[in-house]
Coordinates of C-alpha atoms and ligand atoms in Angstrom, one line a residue:
M1 CA -36.9 33.9 43.9
D2 CA -35.8 30.3 43.6
G3 CA -38.0 27.4 44.4
R4 CA -38.9 24.2 42.6
L5 CA -42.5 23.9 41.3
V6 CA -44.4 21.2 39.5
V7 CA -47.5 22.2 37.6
V8 CA -50.0 19.5 36.7
G9 CA -52.6 20.9 34.3
S10 CA -53.8 22.0 30.9
L11 CA -52.1 23.3 27.8
N12 CA -54.2 25.2 25.3
M13 CA -53.8 27.3 22.2
D14 CA -55.7 30.5 22.8
L15 CA -57.5 32.3 19.9
S16 CA -58.5 35.7 21.2
V17 CA -60.6 38.5 19.7
T18 CA -61.1 42.0 21.4
V19 CA -64.6 43.4 21.0
P20 CA -66.3 46.6 22.0
R21 CA -68.8 44.6 24.0
L22 CA -69.4 40.9 24.8
P23 CA -72.0 39.3 22.6
R24 CA -75.3 38.2 24.2
P25 CA -76.7 34.7 23.3
G26 CA -77.7 34.7 19.6
E27 CA -75.9 38.0 18.9
T28 CA -72.9 38.6 16.6
V29 CA -70.3 41.3 17.5
S30 CA -67.4 42.2 15.2
G31 CA -64.0 42.6 16.8
A32 CA -60.3 43.1 16.0
D33 CA -58.0 40.6 14.3
V34 CA -57.6 37.2 16.0
V35 CA -54.5 36.9 18.2
R36 CA -53.2 33.4 18.6
G37 CA -50.9 32.4 21.5
P38 CA -50.0 29.7 24.0
G39 CA -52.3 29.4 27.0
G40 CA -54.1 27.0 29.3
K41 CA -54.2 27.5 33.0
G42 CA -51.5 24.9 33.6
G43 CA -49.2 26.2 30.9
N44 CA -49.7 29.8 32.0
Q45 CA -49.0 29.1 35.6
A46 CA -45.9 27.1 34.6
V47 CA -44.6 29.9 32.4
A48 CA -45.4 32.6 35.0
A49 CA -43.5 30.6 37.7
A50 CA -40.5 30.2 35.3
R51 CA -40.4 34.0 34.6
L52 CA -40.7 34.7 38.3
G53 CA -37.5 32.7 38.8
A54 CA -38.6 29.1 39.7
R55 CA -37.3 25.8 38.3
V56 CA -40.5 24.4 36.8
R57 CA -41.6 21.0 35.6
M58 CA -44.8 20.7 33.6
V59 CA -47.1 17.6 33.7
G60 CA -49.7 17.5 31.0
L61 CA -50.8 16.2 27.6
L62 CA -50.7 17.7 24.1
G63 CA -52.2 16.5 20.8
D64 CA -50.1 15.6 17.8
D65 CA -51.3 18.7 15.8
A66 CA -49.4 21.8 15.0
H67 CA -50.7 23.5 18.1
G68 CA -49.2 20.8 20.2
G69 CA -45.7 21.5 18.8
E70 CA -46.0 25.2 19.4
L71 CA -47.2 24.7 22.9
R72 CA -44.3 22.5 23.8
A73 CA -41.9 24.9 22.2
A74 CA -43.3 27.7 24.3
L75 CA -42.6 25.8 27.5
V76 CA -39.1 24.8 26.4
A77 CA -38.3 28.5 25.4
E78 CA -39.0 29.4 29.1
G79 CA -36.6 26.8 30.4
I80 CA -39.5 24.6 31.7
D81 CA -38.8 20.8 32.0
D82 CA -41.2 19.3 29.5
R83 CA -40.2 15.6 30.0
A84 CA -43.6 14.9 31.7
V85 CA -45.6 16.4 28.9
G86 CA -46.9 13.7 26.6
T87 CA -48.1 13.8 23.1
L88 CA -51.2 11.8 22.1
P89 CA -51.6 10.5 18.5
D90 CA -54.8 11.4 16.6
T91 CA -55.9 13.9 19.3
P92 CA -56.3 17.7 19.1
S93 CA -54.5 19.9 21.6
G94 CA -56.6 22.0 23.9
L95 CA -58.1 25.1 22.4
A96 CA -59.6 28.2 24.0
L97 CA -61.8 30.6 22.2
I98 CA -61.5 33.9 24.0
V99 CA -63.5 37.1 23.6
V100 CA -62.0 40.1 25.4
R101 CA -64.0 43.4 26.0
H102 CA -61.9 46.6 25.7
D103 CA -61.8 47.0 29.5
G104 CA -60.2 43.5 30.0
E105 CA -63.4 41.5 30.9
N106 CA -63.6 38.3 29.0
T107 CA -65.4 35.1 28.2
I108 CA -63.7 31.8 27.4
T109 CA -65.0 28.7 25.5
L110 CA -62.8 25.7 25.9
S111 CA -62.3 22.6 23.8
P112 CA -60.1 20.5 26.2
G113 CA -58.8 18.0 23.6
A114 CA -55.8 16.1 25.0
N115 CA -56.2 17.7 28.4
D116 CA -59.2 15.6 29.0
R117 CA -57.2 12.4 28.4
L118 CA -54.9 13.1 31.3
D119 CA -56.4 10.3 33.5
E120 CA -54.7 8.8 36.5
S121 CA -53.0 6.1 34.5
A122 CA -51.5 8.8 32.1
L123 CA -50.4 10.8 35.2
R124 CA -48.6 7.7 36.6
T125 CA -46.9 7.0 33.3
L126 CA -45.8 10.6 32.7
T127 CA -44.5 11.1 36.2
A128 CA -43.2 7.6 36.8
G129 CA -45.2 7.7 40.0
T130 CA -43.4 10.7 41.5
V131 CA -45.6 13.7 40.9
A132 CA -43.8 16.1 43.2
H133 CA -40.4 15.2 41.7
R134 CA -38.4 16.8 44.5
A135 CA -40.4 20.1 44.2
D136 CA -41.3 22.4 47.2
T137 CA -44.7 23.0 45.6
V138 CA -47.2 21.3 43.4
L139 CA -49.7 23.7 41.7
L140 CA -53.0 22.3 40.3
Q141 CA -56.0 23.7 38.5
L142 CA -59.2 22.1 37.2
E143 CA -58.8 22.1 33.4
V144 CA -57.8 18.4 33.5
P145 CA -60.0 15.6 34.9
L146 CA -60.9 15.9 38.6
P147 CA -59.9 12.4 39.6
T148 CA -56.4 13.1 38.2
V149 CA -56.1 16.4 40.1
L150 CA -57.1 14.5 43.3
A151 CA -54.5 11.8 42.6
A152 CA -51.9 14.5 42.0
A153 CA -52.8 16.3 45.2
R154 CA -52.5 13.1 47.2
A155 CA -49.2 12.2 45.7
A156 CA -47.9 15.7 46.3
R157 CA -48.9 15.7 49.9
A158 CA -47.5 12.2 50.5
A159 CA -44.2 13.5 49.1
G160 CA -44.2 16.5 51.5
A161 CA -44.8 19.2 48.9
L162 CA -47.0 22.2 49.5
T163 CA -50.1 21.5 47.5
V164 CA -51.8 24.5 45.9
L165 CA -55.1 24.3 44.1
N166 CA -56.5 27.0 41.8
A167 CA -60.1 25.8 41.7
A168 CA -60.7 27.1 38.2
P169 CA -62.7 26.6 36.2
L170 CA -65.1 25.3 38.9
P171 CA -67.0 22.2 37.7
A172 CA -70.6 21.3 38.4
P173 CA -71.0 20.2 42.1
D174 CA -69.2 17.0 42.6
P175 CA -68.3 15.1 45.9
L176 CA -64.8 14.6 44.5
L177 CA -64.2 18.3 44.6
Y178 CA -64.8 18.4 48.4
E179 CA -62.6 15.4 48.7
L180 CA -59.9 17.3 46.8
L181 CA -60.3 20.3 49.1
R182 CA -59.3 18.1 52.0
E183 CA -56.1 17.2 50.3
V184 CA -54.8 20.7 49.5
D185 CA -52.8 23.1 51.7
V186 CA -53.7 26.3 49.8
L187 CA -56.8 27.1 47.8
I188 CA -57.0 30.0 45.4
V189 CA -60.5 31.0 44.0
N190 CA -62.1 34.0 42.5
E191 CA -65.4 35.4 43.8
T192 CA -67.6 33.2 41.6
E193 CA -65.7 30.1 42.4
A194 CA -65.8 30.9 46.2
A195 CA -69.6 31.3 46.0
G196 CA -69.9 28.1 44.0
L197 CA -67.8 26.1 46.5
L198 CA -69.8 27.5 49.5
G199 CA -73.0 26.5 47.6
R200 CA -75.0 29.6 48.2
P201 CA -75.0 33.2 47.1
G202 CA -72.4 35.3 48.9
G203 CA -73.1 36.7 52.3
G204 CA -70.9 38.4 54.8
S205 CA -67.5 39.9 54.1
W206 CA -65.0 38.2 51.8
T207 CA -62.7 37.5 54.7
A208 CA -65.6 35.7 56.5
R209 CA -66.2 33.7 53.3
A210 CA -62.5 32.8 53.0
E211 CA -62.7 31.6 56.6
Q212 CA -65.8 29.5 55.7
L213 CA -63.8 28.0 52.8
R214 CA -61.0 27.0 55.2
R215 CA -63.5 24.8 57.0
L216 CA -63.7 22.7 53.8
G217 CA -60.1 21.6 54.3
P218 CA -57.3 23.9 53.0
G219 CA -55.2 25.6 55.7
T220 CA -54.9 28.8 53.7
V221 CA -57.6 30.3 51.4
V222 CA -57.1 33.2 49.1
V223 CA -60.0 34.8 47.3
T224 CA -59.0 37.1 44.3
L225 CA -61.2 40.1 43.8
G226 CA -60.0 41.3 40.4
A227 CA -58.9 45.0 40.4
A228 CA -59.9 45.2 44.1
G229 CA -57.1 42.9 45.1
A230 CA -57.5 39.8 47.3
V231 CA -58.4 38.6 50.8
A232 CA -56.7 35.7 52.6
A233 CA -57.4 33.5 55.6
G234 CA -54.7 31.4 57.1
A235 CA -53.4 30.5 60.5
G236 CA -53.3 34.1 61.7
S237 CA -55.8 36.9 61.3
P238 CA -57.5 37.2 57.9
L239 CA -56.0 39.9 55.7
T240 CA -57.1 42.2 52.8
E241 CA -54.8 43.4 50.0
P242 CA -56.3 46.2 48.1
G243 CA -54.4 45.5 44.8
F244 CA -52.5 47.8 42.5
P245 CA -54.1 50.5 40.4
V246 CA -53.1 49.7 36.8
H247 CA -54.7 50.3 33.3
A248 CA -56.1 46.8 32.6
V249 CA -56.5 45.8 29.0
D250 CA -56.9 42.0 29.2
A251 CA -57.5 40.0 32.4
V252 CA -56.7 36.6 30.7
G253 CA -53.6 35.3 32.4
A254 CA -53.8 37.7 35.3
G255 CA -55.2 35.0 37.6
D256 CA -52.5 32.6 36.5
A257 CA -49.7 35.1 37.3
F258 CA -51.3 35.6 40.7
C259 CA -51.4 31.8 41.4
A260 CA -47.8 31.2 40.3
Q261 CA -46.4 34.0 42.5
L262 CA -48.5 33.0 45.5
A263 CA -47.5 29.4 45.2
L264 CA -43.8 30.2 44.8
A265 CA -43.8 32.6 47.8
L266 CA -45.7 30.2 50.1
G267 CA -43.5 27.3 48.9
Q268 CA -40.6 29.4 50.1
K269 CA -42.3 29.9 53.4
R270 CA -42.8 33.7 53.0
P271 CA -45.5 35.3 55.2
L272 CA -49.0 35.1 53.8
A273 CA -49.3 38.9 53.6
D274 CA -46.1 39.3 51.5
A275 CA -47.2 36.4 49.3
V276 CA -50.6 37.9 48.6
R277 CA -49.2 41.3 47.9
G278 CA -46.6 39.9 45.5
A279 CA -49.4 37.9 43.8
C280 CA -51.6 41.0 43.4
A281 CA -48.6 42.7 41.8
A282 CA -48.0 39.8 39.4
G283 CA -51.6 39.7 38.4
A284 CA -51.7 43.5 37.9
V285 CA -48.8 43.5 35.6
A286 CA -50.3 40.7 33.5
A287 CA -53.6 42.6 33.2
T288 CA -51.9 45.5 31.5
R289 CA -50.9 43.5 28.4
P290 CA -53.0 41.4 25.9
G291 CA -52.8 37.7 25.7
A292 CA -52.1 34.9 28.2
Q293 CA -48.5 33.7 28.3
R294 CA -47.2 36.7 26.4
A295 CA -48.6 38.9 29.1
L296 CA -47.0 37.2 32.1
P297 CA -44.5 39.3 34.0
T298 CA -40.9 38.7 34.9
R299 CA -39.6 38.8 38.5
A300 CA -38.0 42.2 37.7
E301 CA -41.4 43.7 36.6
V302 CA -43.2 42.4 39.7
D303 CA -40.4 43.8 41.9
A304 CA -40.6 47.2 40.1
L305 CA -44.3 47.5 40.7
L306 CA -43.9 46.5 44.4
A307 CA -41.2 49.1 44.8
R308 CA -43.2 51.8 43.1
D309 CA -46.2 51.3 45.4
P310 CA -44.8 50.6 48.9
R311 CA -47.5 50.2 51.5
Ligands
RIB401 O1 -56.6 31.4 32.7 C1 -56.5 31.8 31.3 C2 -56.6 30.6 30.5 O2 -57.8 30.0 30.6 C3 -56.4 30.8 29.0 O3 -55.1 30.9 28.6 C4 -57.3 29.8 28.3 O4 -56.5 28.8 27.7 C5 -58.1 29.1 29.5 O5 -57.6 27.9 29.8

């Protein structure tokens, strides 16, 4: 798959520990050795898209610490254009403290560092005012400041790019979030984020809730359901993709692989059903391996899973 994609988002160093069970508040649980590796929803989605065959440009901010150098090197090693990734003096890079249960379930505590300094003025400077940079698709998440994501979405739309938002992590209720939803073409959320955006505990089927989310602005809404696959609502009838049975060991990065594959396929004007199915396959492969960027699949791996499990 070709396609040109711009990712505006976060870059974090991930410190990850696998534990037999997730600690409760006030509790200490011993786990395995720490695994350190590049992550951040923005960086992960950029790397996933590059491995899936896209030409990718990353827009983001790093600190001038050792992690910043490693995170940039990880992007460059994947052939990602890093010219719109800035480095801030006297600032730590983003850091994620991740605890992974043996079955793949996880919790993440984030120290945003430089990611939080990606304001609208920094976005303008890094992109010289051309966020979309001749891309088909601009892919956004919510680990950088909300006003910046809104500015990026508006610029992407004005340039005619498909604007895709992975609304993760979902911030506290904010009117800007609903303004942002009116500026995106495709929204990707998990079950918790979907319920948060709808502002009430879930009711009705997931496809019905995806339709309700469409009324907030995006023409296409995809709700990921973990191992159970995903549902989607777009211009045609809503659809359900049951997902791929795999042995999951770490779900960190699975959602990012999903978003990258979905954004690329829709940017290439593939039918929604194919895009969602490919995205479920990409997420499933990522979940079978530990870590974030190190777990992200190649195009060949995704195609192999799709071929093994024809529907
Ligand atoms: O989506 C997974 C990512 O979320 C991790 O890599 C971590 O950095 C957090 O941002």
